Amino acid sequence: MHSDILRSKLEDKSAVVGIIGLGYVGLPLLVNNAMSGFYSIGFDIDKTAVDTINAGKSHILDVSSETVRELRDRERLSASYDFARLADCDVIAICVPTPIDNHYQPDISYVRSAAEEVAANVTAGTLVVLESTTYPGTTEEVIQPLLEKRGFEIGNDIFLAFSAERVDPGNKKYNTRNTPKVVGGVTQVCTDLAALYYSTALEGAIHPVSSPKVAEIEKILENSFRFVNIALVNEFAKICEKMDIPIWEVIDAAKTKPYGFMAFYPGPGPGGHCIPVDPMYLTYKAKEYKCSTSMIETACEINSGMPQYCVSRVSDILNTAGKPLNGSKVLMLGMAYKPDINDLRESPAVQMAELFIESGCDFSYNDPFIPQITCAGKCLKSAELNKFALNAADIVVVATNHSAYDANFIANNANLIFDTRNLTAGIVGKNIHRL
């Protein structure tokens, strides 16, 4: 039986693993598979990414070039843009982007394209796992029919499952290797083989569920929980500002309760490829079932309005100092969506930068991880962060709290500060304004 052969290959690690998509999700998975003893092939349509990996280099901060180079030298991994090589793989994991468009509609074109390549090249006895976060039903409604059209029987000839990525770029404690995995297969055999694969390739606990749909919606619940709570605390921040109450002190007080409260923090809005995106996949699918997602939609309204709110606060602070935003020098610290990474996906800092530029102010930014960026049609380079730059700015806006930023140095040299991340916590100064 195909399942027995694949099980044996997984147990003795003779299976060849293919990873489609070599970004923040796919490259760490590729490397971890190779480190665990599987020969691993990464696939991507981006020739630069493929060539970089084959040269023994990494284009992702969470994966070191030294690790890639060592695994390449040991002939444990390679990369390719020839999808015909999927025929050589015993396991195929799809790790492609699942963005939303300007109307908050899901774009699963990358998943569909990858699935078509798999269906065109896969051989009997292969396990196919979708890791890309998507709406419930995608595995069975999009990928399964393509495989069945080839004449494969799911659970007998081909094994199909869903196991969402849980990648948190920059997290020093949890990573691809040690984060638990939730696995749901189309059949019980599919679930068992997917669970076996992840248990041999990674070190985190494996939690099997009854179907791909359970695993798909579980991932959306994880990020919707965060999305809604971020919106709640952002709404509190606005109210507290009007009441002249420091929201950060309020949160510190609330989290002294040892049960029933989990601290979330305000900011210019959530970013990254998950939190601001995944809930929209559920909203889209829920309409098919005539279900309301009013809480998620309200949270989206609050969170998506935070960049504009922050720019308005800056305008108000400058007005109080007798300066209009138009023409003022604004230095923004941080472009990445979270500290100590170079990820710009859905970054609220980028949205703020666009609004600042459109306002007519003299805008500049500093980010130690992002040397240049094209924003609002302008090519900007990261400015050097020194006393002159801080003092020359009419206002300094902290948009990302990178660990490289010295709060005391900034506070001592800036004329005005609007701190959206509480970088200046504990520092007292009339020039400091916080979200």
CSV table of C-alpha atoms in Angstrom, one decimal:
chain,number,residue,atom,x,y,z
A,1,MET,CA,0.0,0.0,0.0
A,2,HIS,CA,1.1,3.5,-0.7
A,3,SER,CA,0.5,4.6,2.9
A,4,ASP,CA,2.8,1.8,4.3
A,5,ILE,CA,5.6,2.8,1.9
A,6,LEU,CA,5.4,6.5,2.7
A,7,ARG,CA,5.2,5.7,6.5
A,8,SER,CA,8.4,3.7,6.2
A,9,LYS,CA,10.1,6.5,4.3
A,10,LEU,CA,9.1,9.0,6.9
A,11,GLU,CA,10.3,6.8,9.7
A,12,ASP,CA,13.8,6.2,8.2
A,13,LYS,CA,13.9,9.7,6.8
A,14,SER,CA,14.6,8.5,3.3
A,15,ALA,CA,11.6,10.6,2.1
A,16,VAL,CA,12.3,13.6,-0.1
A,17,VAL,CA,10.5,16.7,1.0
A,18,GLY,CA,9.5,19.6,-1.3
A,19,ILE,CA,8.6,23.0,-0.1
A,20,ILE,CA,6.7,25.4,-2.4
A,21,GLY,CA,7.4,29.0,-1.5
A,22,LEU,CA,10.7,30.1,0.0
A,23,GLY,CA,9.6,33.1,2.1
A,24,TYR,CA,9.2,33.6,5.8
A,25,VAL,CA,7.3,30.3,6.2
A,26,GLY,CA,8.8,28.1,3.5
A,27,LEU,CA,12.6,28.7,4.0
A,28,PRO,CA,12.6,28.0,7.8
A,29,LEU,CA,10.5,24.8,7.1
A,30,LEU,CA,13.0,23.8,4.3
A,31,VAL,CA,15.9,24.3,6.6
A,32,ASN,CA,14.4,22.4,9.5
A,33,ASN,CA,13.5,19.5,7.3
A,34,ALA,CA,17.1,19.3,6.1
A,35,MET,CA,18.4,19.6,9.6
A,36,SER,CA,16.2,16.7,10.7
A,37,GLY,CA,17.7,14.4,8.0
A,38,PHE,CA,15.3,14.7,5.1
A,39,TYR,CA,16.7,15.7,1.7
A,40,SER,CA,14.7,18.9,1.0
A,41,ILE,CA,14.0,20.8,-2.2
A,42,GLY,CA,12.7,24.3,-2.1
A,43,PHE,CA,10.5,25.6,-5.0
A,44,ASP,CA,9.8,29.2,-6.0
A,45,ILE,CA,9.0,31.2,-9.0
A,46,ASP,CA,11.4,33.9,-7.7
A,47,LYS,CA,14.7,33.1,-9.5
A,48,THR,CA,16.6,35.4,-7.1
A,49,ALA,CA,15.4,33.5,-4.0
A,50,VAL,CA,16.3,30.1,-5.7
A,51,ASP,CA,19.7,31.3,-6.7
A,52,THR,CA,20.4,32.8,-3.3
A,53,ILE,CA,19.7,29.5,-1.5
A,54,ASN,CA,21.7,27.5,-4.0
A,55,ALA,CA,24.6,29.9,-3.4
A,56,GLY,CA,24.4,28.9,0.3
A,57,LYS,CA,22.8,32.2,1.4
A,58,SER,CA,19.7,33.2,3.2
A,59,HIS,CA,17.3,36.0,2.4
A,60,ILE,CA,15.3,35.7,5.7
A,61,LEU,CA,16.6,37.1,9.0
A,62,ASP,CA,15.3,34.2,11.0
A,63,VAL,CA,17.5,31.8,9.0
A,64,SER,CA,21.3,32.3,9.0
A,65,SER,CA,23.3,32.1,5.8
A,66,GLU,CA,25.8,29.9,7.8
A,67,THR,CA,23.0,27.3,8.3
A,68,VAL,CA,22.0,27.3,4.6
A,69,ARG,CA,25.6,27.1,3.5
A,70,GLU,CA,26.3,24.2,5.8
A,71,LEU,CA,23.3,22.2,4.6
A,72,ARG,CA,24.1,22.9,1.0
A,73,ASP,CA,27.7,21.8,1.5
A,74,ARG,CA,26.3,18.6,3.1
A,75,GLU,CA,24.0,18.2,0.1
A,76,ARG,CA,20.9,18.1,2.3
A,77,LEU,CA,18.9,20.8,0.5
A,78,SER,CA,18.6,22.6,-2.8
A,79,ALA,CA,16.3,25.0,-4.5
A,80,SER,CA,14.6,25.0,-7.9
A,81,TYR,CA,12.1,26.8,-10.1
A,82,ASP,CA,11.6,23.6,-12.1
A,83,PHE,CA,8.3,22.3,-10.7
A,84,ALA,CA,8.7,19.1,-12.7
A,85,ARG,CA,11.0,18.0,-9.8
A,86,LEU,CA,7.9,17.8,-7.6
A,87,ALA,CA,7.7,14.3,-9.1
A,88,ASP,CA,10.8,13.4,-7.0
A,89,CYS,CA,9.1,14.4,-3.7
A,90,ASP,CA,7.4,12.1,-1.2
A,91,VAL,CA,6.1,15.0,0.8
A,92,ILE,CA,5.0,18.4,-0.6
A,93,ALA,CA,4.2,21.4,1.6
A,94,ILE,CA,2.6,24.5,0.1
A,95,CYS,CA,3.8,27.6,1.8
A,96,VAL,CA,2.8,30.4,-0.5
A,97,PRO,CA,1.3,33.9,0.3
A,98,THR,CA,-2.4,34.4,0.9
A,99,PRO,CA,-2.9,38.2,0.8
A,100,ILE,CA,-6.0,40.3,0.6
A,101,ASP,CA,-6.8,42.9,-2.0
A,102,ASN,CA,-7.7,46.5,-1.5
A,103,HIS,CA,-11.3,45.5,-0.9
A,104,TYR,CA,-10.3,43.0,1.9
A,105,GLN,CA,-11.1,40.1,-0.4
A,106,PRO,CA,-8.9,36.9,-0.2
A,107,ASP,CA,-6.5,36.3,-3.0
A,108,ILE,CA,-5.8,32.6,-3.2
A,109,SER,CA,-4.3,32.7,-6.6
A,110,TYR,CA,-0.9,31.7,-5.3
A,111,VAL,CA,-2.4,28.7,-3.6
A,112,ARG,CA,-4.3,27.7,-6.7
A,113,SER,CA,-1.2,28.1,-8.9
A,114,ALA,CA,0.9,26.0,-6.5
A,115,ALA,CA,-1.8,23.4,-6.4
A,116,GLU,CA,-2.0,23.2,-10.2
A,117,GLU,CA,1.8,22.6,-10.3
A,118,VAL,CA,1.5,19.9,-7.7
A,119,ALA,CA,-1.4,18.2,-9.5
A,120,ALA,CA,0.5,18.3,-12.8
A,121,ASN,CA,3.6,16.7,-11.4
A,122,VAL,CA,2.8,14.7,-8.3
A,123,THR,CA,3.2,10.9,-8.2
A,124,ALA,CA,1.2,8.3,-6.3
A,125,GLY,CA,2.1,7.8,-2.7
A,126,THR,CA,2.8,11.5,-2.0
A,127,LEU,CA,1.7,13.5,1.0
A,128,VAL,CA,0.5,17.0,0.2
A,129,VAL,CA,0.1,19.5,3.0
A,130,LEU,CA,-1.2,23.1,2.7
A,131,GLU,CA,0.4,25.4,5.2
A,132,SER,CA,-0.8,28.8,3.8
A,133,THR,CA,-3.4,30.4,6.0
A,134,THR,CA,-6.8,30.5,4.2
A,135,TYR,CA,-10.5,30.2,4.6
A,136,PRO,CA,-12.0,27.0,5.8
A,137,GLY,CA,-12.7,24.6,2.9
A,138,THR,CA,-9.8,25.6,0.7
A,139,THR,CA,-7.9,22.2,1.1
A,140,GLU,CA,-11.0,20.2,0.0
A,141,GLU,CA,-12.6,22.7,-2.3
A,142,VAL,CA,-9.5,23.9,-4.3
A,143,ILE,CA,-6.7,21.4,-3.9
A,144,GLN,CA,-8.6,18.1,-3.6
A,145,PRO,CA,-10.5,18.4,-7.0
A,146,LEU,CA,-7.3,19.1,-8.8
A,147,LEU,CA,-5.7,15.9,-7.5
A,148,GLU,CA,-8.8,13.8,-8.1
A,149,LYS,CA,-8.9,15.1,-11.7
A,150,ARG,CA,-5.6,13.3,-12.2
A,151,GLY,CA,-7.4,10.1,-11.1
A,152,PHE,CA,-5.9,10.0,-7.6
A,153,GLU,CA,-8.0,8.7,-4.7
A,154,ILE,CA,-7.4,10.8,-1.6
A,155,GLY,CA,-6.4,8.6,1.3
A,156,ASN,CA,-5.3,5.8,-1.0
A,157,ASP,CA,-3.1,7.1,-3.8
A,158,ILE,CA,-2.5,10.6,-2.5
A,159,PHE,CA,-2.6,11.9,1.0
A,160,LEU,CA,-3.9,15.5,1.6
A,161,ALA,CA,-3.9,17.6,4.8
A,162,PHE,CA,-3.8,21.1,6.2
A,163,SER,CA,-1.5,22.3,8.9
A,164,ALA,CA,-1.2,26.1,9.2
A,165,GLU,CA,2.1,27.8,9.6
A,166,ARG,CA,2.7,29.4,13.0
A,167,VAL,CA,5.7,31.6,12.1
A,168,ASP,CA,6.4,34.7,14.3
A,169,PRO,CA,9.3,36.5,12.7
A,170,GLY,CA,11.9,37.7,15.2
A,171,ASN,CA,10.5,35.5,18.1
A,172,LYS,CA,13.6,34.3,20.1
A,173,LYS,CA,11.7,31.6,21.9
A,174,TYR,CA,9.3,30.0,19.5
A,175,ASN,CA,10.1,29.1,15.9
A,176,THR,CA,9.2,26.7,13.2
A,177,ARG,CA,11.1,23.9,14.9
A,178,ASN,CA,9.5,24.0,18.4
A,179,THR,CA,6.1,25.5,17.9
A,180,PRO,CA,3.2,22.9,18.1
A,181,LYS,CA,1.5,21.9,14.9
A,182,VAL,CA,-2.3,21.4,14.3
A,183,VAL,CA,-2.9,18.8,11.6
A,184,GLY,CA,-6.2,17.9,9.9
A,185,GLY,CA,-6.3,15.4,7.0
A,186,VAL,CA,-9.0,14.6,4.5
A,187,THR,CA,-9.1,11.0,5.8
A,188,GLN,CA,-7.7,9.5,8.9
A,189,VAL,CA,-4.8,8.0,7.0
A,190,CYS,CA,-4.0,11.5,5.7
A,191,THR,CA,-4.0,12.9,9.2
A,192,ASP,CA,-1.8,10.1,10.5
A,193,LEU,CA,0.8,10.5,7.8
A,194,ALA,CA,0.9,14.3,8.1
A,195,ALA,CA,1.3,14.0,11.9
A,196,LEU,CA,4.1,11.5,11.4
A,197,TYR,CA,5.8,13.7,8.9
A,198,TYR,CA,5.8,16.8,11.3
A,199,SER,CA,6.7,14.7,14.3
A,200,THR,CA,9.8,13.4,12.5
A,201,ALA,CA,10.7,16.8,10.9
A,202,LEU,CA,10.1,19.1,13.8
A,203,GLU,CA,10.2,19.1,17.6
A,204,GLY,CA,6.9,20.7,18.6
A,205,ALA,CA,3.9,18.8,19.8
A,206,ILE,CA,1.5,17.5,17.2
A,207,HIS,CA,-2.3,18.1,17.7
A,208,PRO,CA,-4.4,16.1,15.2
A,209,VAL,CA,-7.9,17.3,14.5
A,210,SER,CA,-10.9,15.7,12.7
A,211,SER,CA,-10.7,17.5,9.3
A,212,PRO,CA,-8.8,20.2,7.3
A,213,LYS,CA,-11.7,22.6,7.9
A,214,VAL,CA,-11.1,22.4,11.7
A,215,ALA,CA,-7.4,23.1,11.2
A,216,GLU,CA,-8.1,25.9,8.7
A,217,ILE,CA,-10.6,27.8,10.9
A,218,GLU,CA,-8.5,27.1,14.1
A,219,LYS,CA,-5.7,29.2,12.6
A,220,ILE,CA,-8.1,32.0,11.8
A,221,LEU,CA,-9.4,31.9,15.4
A,222,GLU,CA,-5.9,32.3,16.7
A,223,ASN,CA,-5.3,35.5,14.8
A,224,SER,CA,-8.9,36.9,15.1
A,225,PHE,CA,-8.5,36.7,18.8
A,226,ARG,CA,-5.5,38.9,18.7
A,227,PHE,CA,-7.0,41.2,16.0
A,228,VAL,CA,-10.1,41.9,18.0
A,229,ASN,CA,-8.3,42.4,21.3
A,230,ILE,CA,-5.8,44.8,19.6
A,231,ALA,CA,-8.8,46.8,18.3
A,232,LEU,CA,-10.3,46.8,21.8
A,233,VAL,CA,-7.1,48.3,23.3
A,234,ASN,CA,-6.7,50.7,20.5
A,235,GLU,CA,-10.3,52.0,21.2
A,236,PHE,CA,-9.4,52.3,24.8
A,237,ALA,CA,-6.3,54.3,23.9
A,238,LYS,CA,-8.4,56.8,22.0
A,239,ILE,CA,-10.8,57.2,24.9
A,240,CYS,CA,-8.1,57.4,27.5
A,241,GLU,CA,-6.4,60.2,25.4
A,242,LYS,CA,-9.5,62.2,25.5
A,243,MET,CA,-9.9,61.7,29.2
A,244,ASP,CA,-6.2,62.5,29.8
A,245,ILE,CA,-5.6,59.0,31.3
A,246,PRO,CA,-2.3,57.2,30.4
A,247,ILE,CA,-3.4,54.0,28.7
A,248,TRP,CA,0.0,52.2,29.3
A,249,GLU,CA,-0.5,52.7,33.1
A,250,VAL,CA,-4.0,51.4,32.8
A,251,ILE,CA,-2.8,48.2,31.1
A,252,ASP,CA,0.0,47.7,33.6
A,253,ALA,CA,-2.6,47.9,36.4
A,254,ALA,CA,-5.0,45.6,34.7
A,255,LYS,CA,-2.5,42.9,34.1
A,256,THR,CA,-1.8,42.5,37.8
A,257,LYS,CA,-5.0,40.4,37.9
A,258,PRO,CA,-3.7,36.8,37.8
A,259,TYR,CA,-6.7,35.4,35.9
A,260,GLY,CA,-9.2,36.6,33.3
A,261,PHE,CA,-7.1,39.3,31.7
A,262,MET,CA,-4.4,39.1,28.9
A,263,ALA,CA,-2.5,42.3,28.2
A,264,PHE,CA,-2.7,43.7,24.6
A,265,TYR,CA,-1.1,47.0,23.7
A,266,PRO,CA,-2.1,49.9,21.5
A,267,GLY,CA,-0.2,51.0,18.4
A,268,PRO,CA,-0.5,52.4,15.0
A,269,GLY,CA,-2.2,49.2,13.8
A,270,PRO,CA,-1.3,45.5,13.5
A,271,GLY,CA,0.9,44.4,10.6
A,272,GLY,CA,2.4,41.3,9.1
A,273,HIS,CA,1.0,38.7,6.9
A,274,CYS,CA,-1.3,37.1,9.5
A,275,ILE,CA,-3.1,39.3,12.1
A,276,PRO,CA,-4.6,42.0,9.7
A,277,VAL,CA,-5.2,39.5,6.9
A,278,ASP,CA,-6.5,36.2,8.3
A,279,PRO,CA,-9.7,37.4,9.9
A,280,MET,CA,-10.8,38.8,6.5
A,281,TYR,CA,-10.6,35.2,5.1
A,282,LEU,CA,-13.3,34.2,7.6
A,283,THR,CA,-15.4,37.2,6.9
A,284,TYR,CA,-15.3,36.3,3.2
A,285,LYS,CA,-16.3,32.7,3.7
A,286,ALA,CA,-18.9,33.4,6.4
A,287,LYS,CA,-20.9,35.3,3.8
A,288,GLU,CA,-21.4,32.1,1.9
A,289,TYR,CA,-23.2,30.8,4.9
A,290,LYS,CA,-25.1,34.1,5.6
A,291,CYS,CA,-23.3,34.5,8.9
A,292,SER,CA,-22.4,37.9,10.4
A,293,THR,CA,-18.9,38.7,11.4
A,294,SER,CA,-19.7,42.1,12.9
A,295,MET,CA,-17.1,41.9,15.6
A,296,ILE,CA,-14.3,41.2,13.2
A,297,GLU,CA,-15.5,43.9,10.8
A,298,THR,CA,-15.7,46.5,13.6
A,299,ALA,CA,-12.2,45.5,14.7
A,300,CYS,CA,-11.0,46.0,11.1
A,301,GLU,CA,-12.5,49.4,11.0
A,302,ILE,CA,-10.8,50.4,14.3
A,303,ASN,CA,-7.4,48.9,13.4
A,304,SER,CA,-7.3,50.2,9.8
A,305,GLY,CA,-8.0,53.7,11.1
A,306,MET,CA,-5.1,53.8,13.5
A,307,PRO,CA,-2.5,55.1,11.1
A,308,GLN,CA,-4.7,58.1,10.2
A,309,TYR,CA,-5.4,58.6,13.9
A,310,CYS,CA,-1.7,58.7,14.7
A,311,VAL,CA,-1.0,61.2,12.0
A,312,SER,CA,-3.9,63.3,13.3
A,313,ARG,CA,-2.3,63.2,16.8
A,314,VAL,CA,1.0,64.4,15.3
A,315,SER,CA,-0.8,67.2,13.6
A,316,ASP,CA,-2.5,68.2,16.9
A,317,ILE,CA,0.8,68.1,18.8
A,318,LEU,CA,2.5,70.3,16.2
A,319,ASN,CA,-0.5,72.7,16.2
A,320,THR,CA,-0.2,73.1,20.0
A,321,ALA,CA,3.5,74.1,19.4
A,322,GLY,CA,2.4,76.6,16.8
A,323,LYS,CA,3.4,74.6,13.7
A,324,PRO,CA,1.3,73.1,11.0
A,325,LEU,CA,2.0,69.6,9.8
A,326,ASN,CA,2.4,70.9,6.2
A,327,GLY,CA,6.0,72.0,6.0
A,328,SER,CA,7.1,70.6,9.3
A,329,LYS,CA,10.0,68.2,9.5
A,330,VAL,CA,8.8,64.8,10.6
A,331,LEU,CA,11.3,62.0,11.5
A,332,MET,CA,9.7,58.6,11.9
A,333,LEU,CA,11.6,55.8,13.7
A,334,GLY,CA,10.8,52.4,12.3
A,335,MET,CA,9.2,51.1,9.1
A,336,ALA,CA,8.9,47.4,9.9
A,337,TYR,CA,5.6,46.2,11.3
A,338,LYS,CA,7.3,44.9,14.5
A,339,PRO,CA,10.7,45.2,16.3
A,340,ASP,CA,14.0,43.9,15.0
A,341,ILE,CA,12.9,42.5,11.7
A,342,ASN,CA,12.9,43.8,8.1
A,343,ASP,CA,9.3,42.8,7.3
A,344,LEU,CA,7.2,45.5,5.7
A,345,ARG,CA,4.1,43.4,4.9
A,346,GLU,CA,0.9,45.3,6.0
A,347,SER,CA,3.1,47.6,8.1
A,348,PRO,CA,1.1,50.5,9.6
A,349,ALA,CA,4.3,52.5,9.7
A,350,VAL,CA,4.3,52.4,5.9
A,351,GLN,CA,0.7,53.6,5.8
A,352,MET,CA,1.7,56.5,8.2
A,353,ALA,CA,4.6,57.4,6.0
A,354,GLU,CA,2.3,57.7,3.0
A,355,LEU,CA,-0.1,59.9,4.9
A,356,PHE,CA,2.7,62.1,6.2
A,357,ILE,CA,4.1,62.5,2.7
A,358,GLU,CA,0.7,63.3,1.3
A,359,SER,CA,0.2,65.9,4.0
A,360,GLY,CA,3.1,68.0,2.6
A,361,CYS,CA,5.4,67.6,5.5
A,362,ASP,CA,9.2,67.2,5.2
A,363,PHE,CA,9.3,63.5,5.9
A,364,SER,CA,12.3,61.2,6.7
A,365,TYR,CA,12.7,57.9,8.5
A,366,ASN,CA,15.2,55.7,10.2
A,367,ASP,CA,15.1,51.9,10.3
A,368,PRO,CA,18.3,49.9,11.0
A,369,PHE,CA,16.7,46.9,9.1
A,370,ILE,CA,15.3,48.7,6.1
A,371,PRO,CA,17.9,50.8,4.2
A,372,GLN,CA,15.5,52.2,1.6
A,373,ILE,CA,11.8,52.1,0.7
A,374,THR,CA,9.6,53.4,-2.1
A,375,CYS,CA,6.7,55.2,-0.4
A,376,ALA,CA,3.9,57.4,-2.0
A,377,GLY,CA,5.9,57.4,-5.2
A,378,LYS,CA,9.1,58.5,-3.5
A,379,CYS,CA,12.3,56.5,-3.0
A,380,LEU,CA,13.5,57.2,0.5
A,381,LYS,CA,16.7,56.1,2.2
A,382,SER,CA,17.0,55.5,6.0
A,383,ALA,CA,18.5,58.6,7.6
A,384,GLU,CA,21.3,58.4,10.1
A,385,LEU,CA,20.0,58.6,13.6
A,386,ASN,CA,22.1,61.1,15.5
A,387,LYS,CA,21.8,64.3,17.6
A,388,PHE,CA,21.6,66.5,14.6
A,389,ALA,CA,18.8,64.5,12.9
A,390,LEU,CA,16.8,64.4,16.1
A,391,ASN,CA,17.2,68.0,16.9
A,392,ALA,CA,16.5,69.1,13.3
A,393,ALA,CA,13.1,67.4,13.3
A,394,ASP,CA,10.1,69.3,14.5
A,395,ILE,CA,8.7,66.0,15.8
A,396,VAL,CA,10.0,62.5,16.1
A,397,VAL,CA,7.4,59.7,15.7
A,398,VAL,CA,8.2,56.3,17.2
A,399,ALA,CA,6.4,53.8,14.9
A,400,THR,CA,8.4,50.7,15.6
A,401,ASN,CA,10.3,50.0,18.9
A,402,HIS,CA,13.5,48.4,17.6
A,403,SER,CA,15.8,47.4,20.4
A,404,ALA,CA,18.5,49.5,18.8
A,405,TYR,CA,16.7,52.7,19.7
A,406,ASP,CA,18.0,54.4,22.8
A,407,ALA,CA,15.0,55.9,24.4
A,408,ASN,CA,17.0,58.3,26.7
A,409,PHE,CA,19.1,59.5,23.7
A,410,ILE,CA,16.0,60.2,21.7
A,411,ALA,CA,14.2,61.9,24.5
A,412,ASN,CA,17.2,64.1,25.3
A,413,ASN,CA,17.7,65.3,21.8
A,414,ALA,CA,14.2,65.5,20.2
A,415,ASN,CA,12.1,68.7,20.3
A,416,LEU,CA,8.8,66.8,20.3
A,417,ILE,CA,8.1,63.1,20.4
A,418,PHE,CA,5.0,61.1,19.6
A,419,ASP,CA,5.6,57.6,20.9
A,420,THR,CA,3.1,55.0,19.5
A,421,ARG,CA,4.9,52.0,21.1
A,422,ASN,CA,5.8,53.2,24.6
A,423,LEU,CA,9.5,53.1,23.9
A,424,THR,CA,10.0,56.0,26.2
A,425,ALA,CA,8.2,54.3,29.2
A,426,GLY,CA,9.3,55.8,32.5
A,427,ILE,CA,10.9,58.9,30.9
A,428,VAL,CA,9.3,62.1,32.0
A,429,GLY,CA,9.4,65.1,29.7
A,430,LYS,CA,7.1,67.8,28.4
A,431,ASN,CA,8.3,67.0,24.9
A,432,ILE,CA,7.0,63.4,25.1
A,433,HIS,CA,3.5,62.5,23.9
A,434,ARG,CA,2.3,58.9,24.0
A,435,LEU,CA,-0.5,57.1,22.2
